[in-house]
Amino acid sequence: ANDGLSSECISCYRDVARAREEDIETLLTADLQQCAIDDDRLFAFLVPYVFQKLDVEAGASPSVFNVVCSHIDAKQIMQLIGEIVRENVTLFRKDSFAQIVAASLDWPTTAQWAFWHLVHAEGIPGEWLIQLLPKLKSSEHAEAAANVLLMLKRAGKGSRSDRDPNMNMLRALFSRAPSADDTFTVDCIKILIEDPSTCKRVSDNVGNLLKKQMAAGDLHMGGSSKGSSKKSPQKLSMEQVLAHLEHFTQLCLMKEKKIAEQIFSNATVLEAFAEAEK
């Protein structure tokens, strides 16, 4: 009976949105905003309800997440995490997650703090963020950058499928502009190789990436590959990857665990370096 009543309420809400010629996202954002101001207890009740009953609209809406994360308090976060743990609600969708994270970069720190608690609660994999990694500037987006590192650290303690970094992730990390003041790419690579079971795969992928760049002629930053037009997007260059690797050697070699050295003793990487010297 409750489910029937709930479905009827949602249907009525959709009718109201149509009558006002507003989309659900706009109406939902305004209503949650007002509810958070007028009645925080009702707000706490409605948040999981909204993501249960309007999951498509709410889960893809940066503005809804902004309102939720701007007004939710620590107790409400704990309650919402409990709903996530008990599999009563799912907040995020793979197809819209990167868009929501991109929008969150401009939120106040407290709202981002709440947002990333919810991200970690759902155990979102780092692969969902691949398209955003090249655009992430750790000096400007410190909250997001720090939490991506935590995502990767957490994944390293999970199942092998969770922690295996693929070539797309490495490309995204190396596509970030090299900078002596930005250690984000270095830190990510260091996390990815900390587990012995993934260190060889990461190293192999680095070596294979260098080989592919040499074969394609993608050698210098700002350059273009053979046969590409000026209108083509700038490709990841060998020079750019090597710049990140040089930064990596400066910061990570000669440490107690001797993990970083394994990349440069990897057979595929050594083969790539040998080819580059020819």
PDB file of C-alpha atoms in Angstrom:
ATOM      1  CA  ALA A   1       0.000   0.000   0.000  1.00  0.00           C
ATOM      2  CA  ASN A   2       2.813   2.366   0.888  1.00  0.00           C
ATOM      3  CA  ASP A   3       4.546   1.652  -2.420  1.00  0.00           C
ATOM      4  CA  GLY A   4       1.344   2.437  -4.279  1.00  0.00           C
ATOM      5  CA  LEU A   5       0.895   5.694  -2.409  1.00  0.00           C
ATOM      6  CA  SER A   6       4.537   6.566  -2.982  1.00  0.00           C
ATOM      7  CA  SER A   7       4.242   5.926  -6.716  1.00  0.00           C
ATOM      8  CA  GLU A   8       1.134   8.087  -6.812  1.00  0.00           C
ATOM      9  CA  CYS A   9       2.982  10.914  -5.055  1.00  0.00           C
ATOM     10  CA  ILE A  10       5.844  10.752  -7.543  1.00  0.00           C
ATOM     11  CA  SER A  11       3.379  10.713 -10.431  1.00  0.00           C
ATOM     12  CA  CYS A  12       1.682  13.807  -9.018  1.00  0.00           C
ATOM     13  CA  TYR A  13       5.059  15.500  -8.619  1.00  0.00           C
ATOM     14  CA  ARG A  14       5.839  14.853 -12.275  1.00  0.00           C
ATOM     15  CA  ASP A  15       2.439  16.290 -13.195  1.00  0.00           C
ATOM     16  CA  VAL A  16       3.209  19.434 -11.194  1.00  0.00           C
ATOM     17  CA  ALA A  17       6.516  19.836 -13.011  1.00  0.00           C
ATOM     18  CA  ARG A  18       4.796  19.503 -16.381  1.00  0.00           C
ATOM     19  CA  ALA A  19       2.056  21.945 -15.380  1.00  0.00           C
ATOM     20  CA  ARG A  20       4.698  24.491 -14.368  1.00  0.00           C
ATOM     21  CA  GLU A  21       6.669  23.756 -17.526  1.00  0.00           C
ATOM     22  CA  GLU A  22       9.746  22.917 -15.472  1.00  0.00           C
ATOM     23  CA  ASP A  23      11.930  19.869 -15.624  1.00  0.00           C
ATOM     24  CA  ILE A  24      12.064  17.585 -12.608  1.00  0.00           C
ATOM     25  CA  GLU A  25      15.650  18.551 -11.817  1.00  0.00           C
ATOM     26  CA  THR A  26      14.852  22.261 -11.536  1.00  0.00           C
ATOM     27  CA  LEU A  27      11.764  21.714  -9.396  1.00  0.00           C
ATOM     28  CA  LEU A  28      13.489  19.147  -7.219  1.00  0.00           C
ATOM     29  CA  THR A  29      16.467  21.408  -6.613  1.00  0.00           C
ATOM     30  CA  ALA A  30      14.266  24.332  -5.578  1.00  0.00           C
ATOM     31  CA  ASP A  31      12.066  22.196  -3.332  1.00  0.00           C
ATOM     32  CA  LEU A  32      14.989  20.518  -1.567  1.00  0.00           C
ATOM     33  CA  GLN A  33      16.641  23.900  -1.082  1.00  0.00           C
ATOM     34  CA  GLN A  34      13.522  25.314   0.554  1.00  0.00           C
ATOM     35  CA  CYS A  35      12.979  22.181   2.617  1.00  0.00           C
ATOM     36  CA  ALA A  36      16.545  22.321   3.947  1.00  0.00           C
ATOM     37  CA  ILE A  37      15.863  25.845   5.171  1.00  0.00           C
ATOM     38  CA  ASP A  38      12.379  25.211   6.587  1.00  0.00           C
ATOM     39  CA  ASP A  39      12.632  21.723   8.104  1.00  0.00           C
ATOM     40  CA  ASP A  40      15.953  19.923   8.340  1.00  0.00           C
ATOM     41  CA  ARG A  41      14.334  16.738   9.686  1.00  0.00           C
ATOM     42  CA  LEU A  42      12.043  16.505   6.680  1.00  0.00           C
ATOM     43  CA  PHE A  43      15.038  17.261   4.466  1.00  0.00           C
ATOM     44  CA  ALA A  44      16.937  14.331   6.006  1.00  0.00           C
ATOM     45  CA  PHE A  45      13.965  12.051   5.308  1.00  0.00           C
ATOM     46  CA  LEU A  46      13.439  13.265   1.762  1.00  0.00           C
ATOM     47  CA  VAL A  47      17.013  12.930   0.502  1.00  0.00           C
ATOM     48  CA  PRO A  48      17.129   9.100   0.419  1.00  0.00           C
ATOM     49  CA  TYR A  49      13.493   9.030  -0.695  1.00  0.00           C
ATOM     50  CA  VAL A  50      14.271  11.270  -3.659  1.00  0.00           C
ATOM     51  CA  PHE A  51      17.209   9.120  -4.747  1.00  0.00           C
ATOM     52  CA  GLN A  52      15.045   6.009  -4.437  1.00  0.00           C
ATOM     53  CA  LYS A  53      12.016   7.281  -6.336  1.00  0.00           C
ATOM     54  CA  LEU A  54      13.583   9.792  -8.721  1.00  0.00           C
ATOM     55  CA  ASP A  55      16.906   8.037  -9.106  1.00  0.00           C
ATOM     56  CA  VAL A  56      17.393   8.843 -12.787  1.00  0.00           C
ATOM     57  CA  GLU A  57      16.775  12.565 -12.408  1.00  0.00           C
ATOM     58  CA  ALA A  58      18.433  13.057  -9.012  1.00  0.00           C
ATOM     59  CA  GLY A  59      21.403  10.801  -9.704  1.00  0.00           C
ATOM     60  CA  ALA A  60      22.323  12.768 -12.818  1.00  0.00           C
ATOM     61  CA  SER A  61      21.773  16.247 -11.396  1.00  0.00           C
ATOM     62  CA  PRO A  62      24.715  18.369 -10.224  1.00  0.00           C
ATOM     63  CA  SER A  63      22.289  20.928  -8.794  1.00  0.00           C
ATOM     64  CA  VAL A  64      20.483  18.335  -6.662  1.00  0.00           C
ATOM     65  CA  PHE A  65      23.787  17.048  -5.308  1.00  0.00           C
ATOM     66  CA  ASN A  66      24.880  20.615  -4.641  1.00  0.00           C
ATOM     67  CA  VAL A  67      21.807  21.287  -2.500  1.00  0.00           C
ATOM     68  CA  VAL A  68      22.136  17.981  -0.660  1.00  0.00           C
ATOM     69  CA  CYS A  69      25.844  18.386   0.070  1.00  0.00           C
ATOM     70  CA  SER A  70      25.492  22.049   1.021  1.00  0.00           C
ATOM     71  CA  HIS A  71      22.874  21.371   3.688  1.00  0.00           C
ATOM     72  CA  ILE A  72      23.444  17.852   4.980  1.00  0.00           C
ATOM     73  CA  ASP A  73      25.053  17.614   8.417  1.00  0.00           C
ATOM     74  CA  ALA A  74      27.288  14.938   9.932  1.00  0.00           C
ATOM     75  CA  LYS A  75      24.433  12.970  11.493  1.00  0.00           C
ATOM     76  CA  GLN A  76      22.468  13.023   8.247  1.00  0.00           C
ATOM     77  CA  ILE A  77      25.556  11.895   6.328  1.00  0.00           C
ATOM     78  CA  MET A  78      25.896   8.957   8.704  1.00  0.00           C
ATOM     79  CA  GLN A  79      22.229   8.060   8.221  1.00  0.00           C
ATOM     80  CA  LEU A  80      22.502   8.330   4.445  1.00  0.00           C
ATOM     81  CA  ILE A  81      25.643   6.188   4.415  1.00  0.00           C
ATOM     82  CA  GLY A  82      23.682   3.622   6.412  1.00  0.00           C
ATOM     83  CA  GLU A  83      21.007   3.606   3.711  1.00  0.00           C
ATOM     84  CA  ILE A  84      23.731   3.065   1.113  1.00  0.00           C
ATOM     85  CA  VAL A  85      25.314   0.239   3.108  1.00  0.00           C
ATOM     86  CA  ARG A  86      21.945  -1.486   3.534  1.00  0.00           C
ATOM     87  CA  GLU A  87      21.402  -1.220  -0.237  1.00  0.00           C
ATOM     88  CA  ASN A  88      18.306   0.920   0.138  1.00  0.00           C
ATOM     89  CA  VAL A  89      19.593   3.732  -2.032  1.00  0.00           C
ATOM     90  CA  THR A  90      22.138   4.358  -4.782  1.00  0.00           C
ATOM     91  CA  LEU A  91      23.224   7.932  -5.348  1.00  0.00           C
ATOM     92  CA  PHE A  92      25.591   7.910  -8.303  1.00  0.00           C
ATOM     93  CA  ARG A  93      25.361   6.810 -11.914  1.00  0.00           C
ATOM     94  CA  LYS A  94      28.380   5.955 -14.037  1.00  0.00           C
ATOM     95  CA  ASP A  95      27.213   7.979 -17.035  1.00  0.00           C
ATOM     96  CA  SER A  96      26.887  11.223 -15.061  1.00  0.00           C
ATOM     97  CA  PHE A  97      29.427  10.848 -12.255  1.00  0.00           C
ATOM     98  CA  ALA A  98      32.299  12.727 -13.921  1.00  0.00           C
ATOM     99  CA  GLN A  99      29.941  15.596 -14.762  1.00  0.00           C
ATOM    100  CA  ILE A 100      28.844  15.870 -11.132  1.00  0.00           C
ATOM    101  CA  VAL A 101      32.431  15.793  -9.872  1.00  0.00           C
ATOM    102  CA  ALA A 102      33.349  18.508 -12.382  1.00  0.00           C
ATOM    103  CA  ALA A 103      30.509  20.667 -11.061  1.00  0.00           C
ATOM    104  CA  SER A 104      31.556  19.997  -7.454  1.00  0.00           C
ATOM    105  CA  LEU A 105      34.976  21.549  -8.052  1.00  0.00           C
ATOM    106  CA  ASP A 106      33.404  24.986  -7.597  1.00  0.00           C
ATOM    107  CA  TRP A 107      31.511  24.136  -4.411  1.00  0.00           C
ATOM    108  CA  PRO A 108      32.614  25.321  -0.954  1.00  0.00           C
ATOM    109  CA  THR A 109      34.963  22.987   0.894  1.00  0.00           C
ATOM    110  CA  THR A 110      32.272  21.847   3.342  1.00  0.00           C
ATOM    111  CA  ALA A 111      29.955  20.791   0.517  1.00  0.00           C
ATOM    112  CA  GLN A 112      32.805  18.950  -1.194  1.00  0.00           C
ATOM    113  CA  TRP A 113      33.642  17.269   2.117  1.00  0.00           C
ATOM    114  CA  ALA A 114      30.098  15.917   2.336  1.00  0.00           C
ATOM    115  CA  PHE A 115      30.085  14.940  -1.337  1.00  0.00           C
ATOM    116  CA  TRP A 116      33.251  12.857  -1.110  1.00  0.00           C
ATOM    117  CA  HIS A 117      32.027  11.071   2.001  1.00  0.00           C
ATOM    118  CA  LEU A 118      29.104   9.853  -0.081  1.00  0.00           C
ATOM    119  CA  VAL A 119      31.365   8.914  -2.990  1.00  0.00           C
ATOM    120  CA  HIS A 120      33.542   6.797  -0.714  1.00  0.00           C
ATOM    121  CA  ALA A 121      30.460   5.246   0.882  1.00  0.00           C
ATOM    122  CA  GLU A 122      29.356   3.911  -2.493  1.00  0.00           C
ATOM    123  CA  GLY A 123      32.840   2.666  -3.331  1.00  0.00           C
ATOM    124  CA  ILE A 124      32.945   4.418  -6.696  1.00  0.00           C
ATOM    125  CA  PRO A 125      35.868   3.072  -8.773  1.00  0.00           C
ATOM    126  CA  GLY A 126      38.547   5.417 -10.066  1.00  0.00           C
ATOM    127  CA  GLU A 127      37.719   4.368 -13.631  1.00  0.00           C
ATOM    128  CA  TRP A 128      34.556   6.485 -13.437  1.00  0.00           C
ATOM    129  CA  LEU A 129      36.782   9.568 -13.252  1.00  0.00           C
ATOM    130  CA  ILE A 130      39.186   8.847 -16.102  1.00  0.00           C
ATOM    131  CA  GLN A 131      37.840  11.568 -18.397  1.00  0.00           C
ATOM    132  CA  LEU A 132      38.214  14.169 -15.645  1.00  0.00           C
ATOM    133  CA  LEU A 133      41.797  13.356 -14.596  1.00  0.00           C
ATOM    134  CA  PRO A 134      43.571  15.418 -17.296  1.00  0.00           C
ATOM    135  CA  LYS A 135      41.579  18.510 -16.279  1.00  0.00           C
ATOM    136  CA  LEU A 136      42.135  18.174 -12.540  1.00  0.00           C
ATOM    137  CA  LYS A 137      44.472  20.831 -11.144  1.00  0.00           C
ATOM    138  CA  SER A 138      45.593  19.869  -7.678  1.00  0.00           C
ATOM    139  CA  SER A 139      46.410  23.465  -6.699  1.00  0.00           C
ATOM    140  CA  GLU A 140      42.889  24.635  -7.560  1.00  0.00           C
ATOM    141  CA  HIS A 141      40.966  21.430  -6.895  1.00  0.00           C
ATOM    142  CA  ALA A 142      42.684  20.196  -3.762  1.00  0.00           C
ATOM    143  CA  GLU A 143      39.599  18.540  -2.266  1.00  0.00           C
ATOM    144  CA  ALA A 144      38.906  16.471  -5.372  1.00  0.00           C
ATOM    145  CA  ALA A 145      42.563  15.618  -5.987  1.00  0.00           C
ATOM    146  CA  ALA A 146      43.033  14.438  -2.408  1.00  0.00           C
ATOM    147  CA  ASN A 147      39.950  12.263  -2.599  1.00  0.00           C
ATOM    148  CA  VAL A 148      40.937  10.713  -5.923  1.00  0.00           C
ATOM    149  CA  LEU A 149      44.158   9.634  -4.212  1.00  0.00           C
ATOM    150  CA  LEU A 150      42.076   8.116  -1.420  1.00  0.00           C
ATOM    151  CA  MET A 151      39.904   6.326  -3.991  1.00  0.00           C
ATOM    152  CA  LEU A 152      42.990   4.764  -5.539  1.00  0.00           C
ATOM    153  CA  LYS A 153      44.392   3.830  -2.122  1.00  0.00           C
ATOM    154  CA  ARG A 154      41.103   2.200  -1.197  1.00  0.00           C
ATOM    155  CA  ALA A 155      40.957   0.328  -4.488  1.00  0.00           C
ATOM    156  CA  GLY A 156      44.410  -1.054  -3.773  1.00  0.00           C
ATOM    157  CA  LYS A 157      42.966  -2.880  -0.792  1.00  0.00           C
ATOM    158  CA  GLY A 158      40.075  -4.333  -2.767  1.00  0.00           C
ATOM    159  CA  SER A 159      39.745  -7.139  -5.248  1.00  0.00           C
ATOM    160  CA  ARG A 160      42.238  -7.467  -8.065  1.00  0.00           C
ATOM    161  CA  SER A 161      39.697  -6.286 -10.641  1.00  0.00           C
ATOM    162  CA  ASP A 162      39.180  -3.090  -8.638  1.00  0.00           C
ATOM    163  CA  ARG A 163      42.822  -2.187  -8.373  1.00  0.00           C
ATOM    164  CA  ASP A 164      44.069  -3.126 -11.840  1.00  0.00           C
ATOM    165  CA  PRO A 165      44.804   0.176 -13.602  1.00  0.00           C
ATOM    166  CA  ASN A 166      44.139   0.032 -17.315  1.00  0.00           C
ATOM    167  CA  MET A 167      45.889   1.869 -20.115  1.00  0.00           C
ATOM    168  CA  ASN A 168      43.133   4.493 -20.283  1.00  0.00           C
ATOM    169  CA  MET A 169      43.788   5.555 -16.709  1.00  0.00           C
ATOM    170  CA  LEU A 170      47.532   5.803 -17.302  1.00  0.00           C
ATOM    171  CA  ARG A 171      46.952   7.850 -20.449  1.00  0.00           C
ATOM    172  CA  ALA A 172      44.672  10.193 -18.525  1.00  0.00           C
ATOM    173  CA  LEU A 173      47.229  10.662 -15.752  1.00  0.00           C
ATOM    174  CA  PHE A 174      50.119  11.260 -18.136  1.00  0.00           C
ATOM    175  CA  SER A 175      47.946  13.674 -20.145  1.00  0.00           C
ATOM    176  CA  ARG A 176      48.042  16.142 -17.281  1.00  0.00           C
ATOM    177  CA  ALA A 177      50.455  19.018 -17.869  1.00  0.00           C
ATOM    178  CA  PRO A 178      53.818  18.213 -16.235  1.00  0.00           C
ATOM    179  CA  SER A 179      54.696  20.615 -13.434  1.00  0.00           C
ATOM    180  CA  ALA A 180      57.298  20.567 -10.700  1.00  0.00           C
ATOM    181  CA  ASP A 181      54.691  22.030  -8.345  1.00  0.00           C
ATOM    182  CA  ASP A 182      52.053  19.378  -9.060  1.00  0.00           C
ATOM    183  CA  THR A 183      52.706  15.896  -7.684  1.00  0.00           C
ATOM    184  CA  PHE A 184      49.252  14.469  -8.413  1.00  0.00           C
ATOM    185  CA  THR A 185      50.293  12.262 -11.347  1.00  0.00           C
ATOM    186  CA  VAL A 186      53.379  11.079  -9.466  1.00  0.00           C
ATOM    187  CA  ASP A 187      51.303  10.257  -6.395  1.00  0.00           C
ATOM    188  CA  CYS A 188      48.731   8.343  -8.444  1.00  0.00           C
ATOM    189  CA  ILE A 189      51.387   6.267 -10.197  1.00  0.00           C
ATOM    190  CA  LYS A 190      53.055   5.546  -6.858  1.00  0.00           C
ATOM    191  CA  ILE A 191      49.757   4.287  -5.436  1.00  0.00           C
ATOM    192  CA  LEU A 192      49.084   2.153  -8.506  1.00  0.00           C
ATOM    193  CA  ILE A 193      52.393   0.297  -8.182  1.00  0.00           C
ATOM    194  CA  GLU A 194      52.303  -0.245  -4.421  1.00  0.00           C
ATOM    195  CA  ASP A 195      50.629  -3.623  -4.789  1.00  0.00           C
ATOM    196  CA  PRO A 196      53.078  -6.207  -6.176  1.00  0.00           C
ATOM    197  CA  SER A 197      50.325  -7.836  -8.225  1.00  0.00           C
ATOM    198  CA  THR A 198      49.697  -4.642 -10.197  1.00  0.00           C
ATOM    199  CA  CYS A 199      53.204  -3.180 -10.289  1.00  0.00           C
ATOM    200  CA  LYS A 200      54.282  -5.291 -13.269  1.00  0.00           C
ATOM    201  CA  ARG A 201      51.107  -4.526 -15.183  1.00  0.00           C
ATOM    202  CA  VAL A 202      51.507  -0.781 -14.634  1.00  0.00           C
ATOM    203  CA  SER A 203      55.151  -0.971 -15.670  1.00  0.00           C
ATOM    204  CA  ASP A 204      54.309  -3.015 -18.769  1.00  0.00           C
ATOM    205  CA  ASN A 205      51.640  -0.490 -19.719  1.00  0.00           C
ATOM    206  CA  VAL A 206      54.079   2.398 -19.302  1.00  0.00           C
ATOM    207  CA  GLY A 207      56.592   0.645 -21.548  1.00  0.00           C
ATOM    208  CA  ASN A 208      53.954  -0.219 -24.146  1.00  0.00           C
ATOM    209  CA  LEU A 209      52.660   3.350 -24.099  1.00  0.00           C
ATOM    210  CA  LEU A 210      56.140   4.682 -24.845  1.00  0.00           C
ATOM    211  CA  LYS A 211      56.548   2.180 -27.678  1.00  0.00           C
ATOM    212  CA  LYS A 212      53.214   3.153 -29.228  1.00  0.00           C
ATOM    213  CA  GLN A 213      54.127   6.825 -29.087  1.00  0.00           C
ATOM    214  CA  MET A 214      57.420   6.190 -30.848  1.00  0.00           C
ATOM    215  CA  ALA A 215      55.703   4.097 -33.511  1.00  0.00           C
ATOM    216  CA  ALA A 216      53.067   6.792 -34.086  1.00  0.00           C
ATOM    217  CA  GLY A 217      55.562   9.643 -34.066  1.00  0.00           C
ATOM    218  CA  ASP A 218      53.928  11.302 -31.050  1.00  0.00           C
ATOM    219  CA  LEU A 219      57.228  12.480 -29.657  1.00  0.00           C
ATOM    220  CA  HIS A 220      57.021  16.113 -28.587  1.00  0.00           C
ATOM    221  CA  MET A 221      54.562  18.132 -26.523  1.00  0.00           C
ATOM    222  CA  GLY A 222      52.532  20.436 -28.731  1.00  0.00           C
ATOM    223  CA  GLY A 223      53.393  18.396 -31.785  1.00  0.00           C
ATOM    224  CA  SER A 224      51.133  16.248 -33.889  1.00  0.00           C
ATOM    225  CA  SER A 225      51.423  12.680 -35.012  1.00  0.00           C
ATOM    226  CA  LYS A 226      52.205  11.616 -38.536  1.00  0.00           C
ATOM    227  CA  GLY A 227      49.314  12.301 -40.873  1.00  0.00           C
ATOM    228  CA  SER A 228      47.234  14.218 -38.343  1.00  0.00           C
ATOM    229  CA  SER A 229      45.637  17.551 -39.135  1.00  0.00           C
ATOM    230  CA  LYS A 230      46.017  20.746 -37.180  1.00  0.00           C
ATOM    231  CA  LYS A 231      42.393  20.444 -36.105  1.00  0.00           C
ATOM    232  CA  SER A 232      43.011  17.103 -34.398  1.00  0.00           C
ATOM    233  CA  PRO A 233      43.151  17.216 -30.600  1.00  0.00           C
ATOM    234  CA  GLN A 234      46.647  17.315 -29.198  1.00  0.00           C
ATOM    235  CA  LYS A 235      47.835  13.801 -28.496  1.00  0.00           C
ATOM    236  CA  LEU A 236      49.722  12.550 -25.499  1.00  0.00           C
ATOM    237  CA  SER A 237      53.397  12.736 -26.408  1.00  0.00           C
ATOM    238  CA  MET A 238      56.381  10.672 -25.407  1.00  0.00           C
ATOM    239  CA  GLU A 239      58.051  13.844 -24.133  1.00  0.00           C
ATOM    240  CA  GLN A 240      55.124  14.426 -21.777  1.00  0.00           C
ATOM    241  CA  VAL A 241      55.230  10.886 -20.385  1.00  0.00           C
ATOM    242  CA  LEU A 242      58.986  11.130 -19.884  1.00  0.00           C
ATOM    243  CA  ALA A 243      58.569  14.455 -18.072  1.00  0.00           C
ATOM    244  CA  HIS A 244      56.201  12.809 -15.605  1.00  0.00           C
ATOM    245  CA  LEU A 245      58.538   9.834 -15.214  1.00  0.00           C
ATOM    246  CA  GLU A 246      61.455  12.163 -14.530  1.00  0.00           C
ATOM    247  CA  HIS A 247      59.411  13.893 -11.841  1.00  0.00           C
ATOM    248  CA  PHE A 248      58.566  10.445 -10.482  1.00  0.00           C
ATOM    249  CA  THR A 249      62.248   9.494 -10.242  1.00  0.00           C
ATOM    250  CA  GLN A 250      63.055  12.718  -8.413  1.00  0.00           C
ATOM    251  CA  LEU A 251      60.387  12.160  -5.771  1.00  0.00           C
ATOM    252  CA  CYS A 252      60.002   8.406  -5.390  1.00  0.00           C
ATOM    253  CA  LEU A 253      63.337   6.652  -5.912  1.00  0.00           C
ATOM    254  CA  MET A 254      65.670   5.624  -3.090  1.00  0.00           C
ATOM    255  CA  LYS A 255      62.870   5.166  -0.574  1.00  0.00           C
ATOM    256  CA  GLU A 256      62.724   2.427   2.028  1.00  0.00           C
ATOM    257  CA  LYS A 257      60.353   0.077   0.190  1.00  0.00           C
ATOM    258  CA  LYS A 258      62.210   0.366  -3.159  1.00  0.00           C
ATOM    259  CA  ILE A 259      58.906   0.101  -5.021  1.00  0.00           C
ATOM    260  CA  ALA A 260      59.477   2.859  -7.557  1.00  0.00           C
ATOM    261  CA  GLU A 261      62.669   1.242  -8.848  1.00  0.00           C
ATOM    262  CA  GLN A 262      60.634  -1.670 -10.193  1.00  0.00           C
ATOM    263  CA  ILE A 263      59.201   0.446 -13.011  1.00  0.00           C
ATOM    264  CA  PHE A 264      62.642   1.242 -14.368  1.00  0.00           C
ATOM    265  CA  SER A 265      63.870  -2.339 -14.108  1.00  0.00           C
ATOM    266  CA  ASN A 266      60.824  -3.635 -15.993  1.00  0.00           C
ATOM    267  CA  ALA A 267      61.747  -5.392 -19.243  1.00  0.00           C
ATOM    268  CA  THR A 268      59.124  -3.594 -21.358  1.00  0.00           C
ATOM    269  CA  VAL A 269      60.174  -0.177 -20.065  1.00  0.00           C
ATOM    270  CA  LEU A 270      63.846  -0.986 -20.666  1.00  0.00           C
ATOM    271  CA  GLU A 271      63.008  -2.075 -24.217  1.00  0.00           C
ATOM    272  CA  ALA A 272      61.197   1.221 -24.803  1.00  0.00           C
ATOM    273  CA  PHE A 273      64.162   3.215 -23.500  1.00  0.00           C
ATOM    274  CA  ALA A 274      66.517   1.194 -25.697  1.00  0.00           C
ATOM    275  CA  GLU A 275      64.372   1.900 -28.768  1.00  0.00           C
ATOM    276  CA  ALA A 276      64.300   5.600 -27.916  1.00  0.00           C
ATOM    277  CA  GLU A 277      68.087   5.740 -27.856  1.00  0.00           C
ATOM    278  CA  LYS A 278      68.430   4.330 -31.382  1.00  0.00           C
TER     279      LYS A 278
END
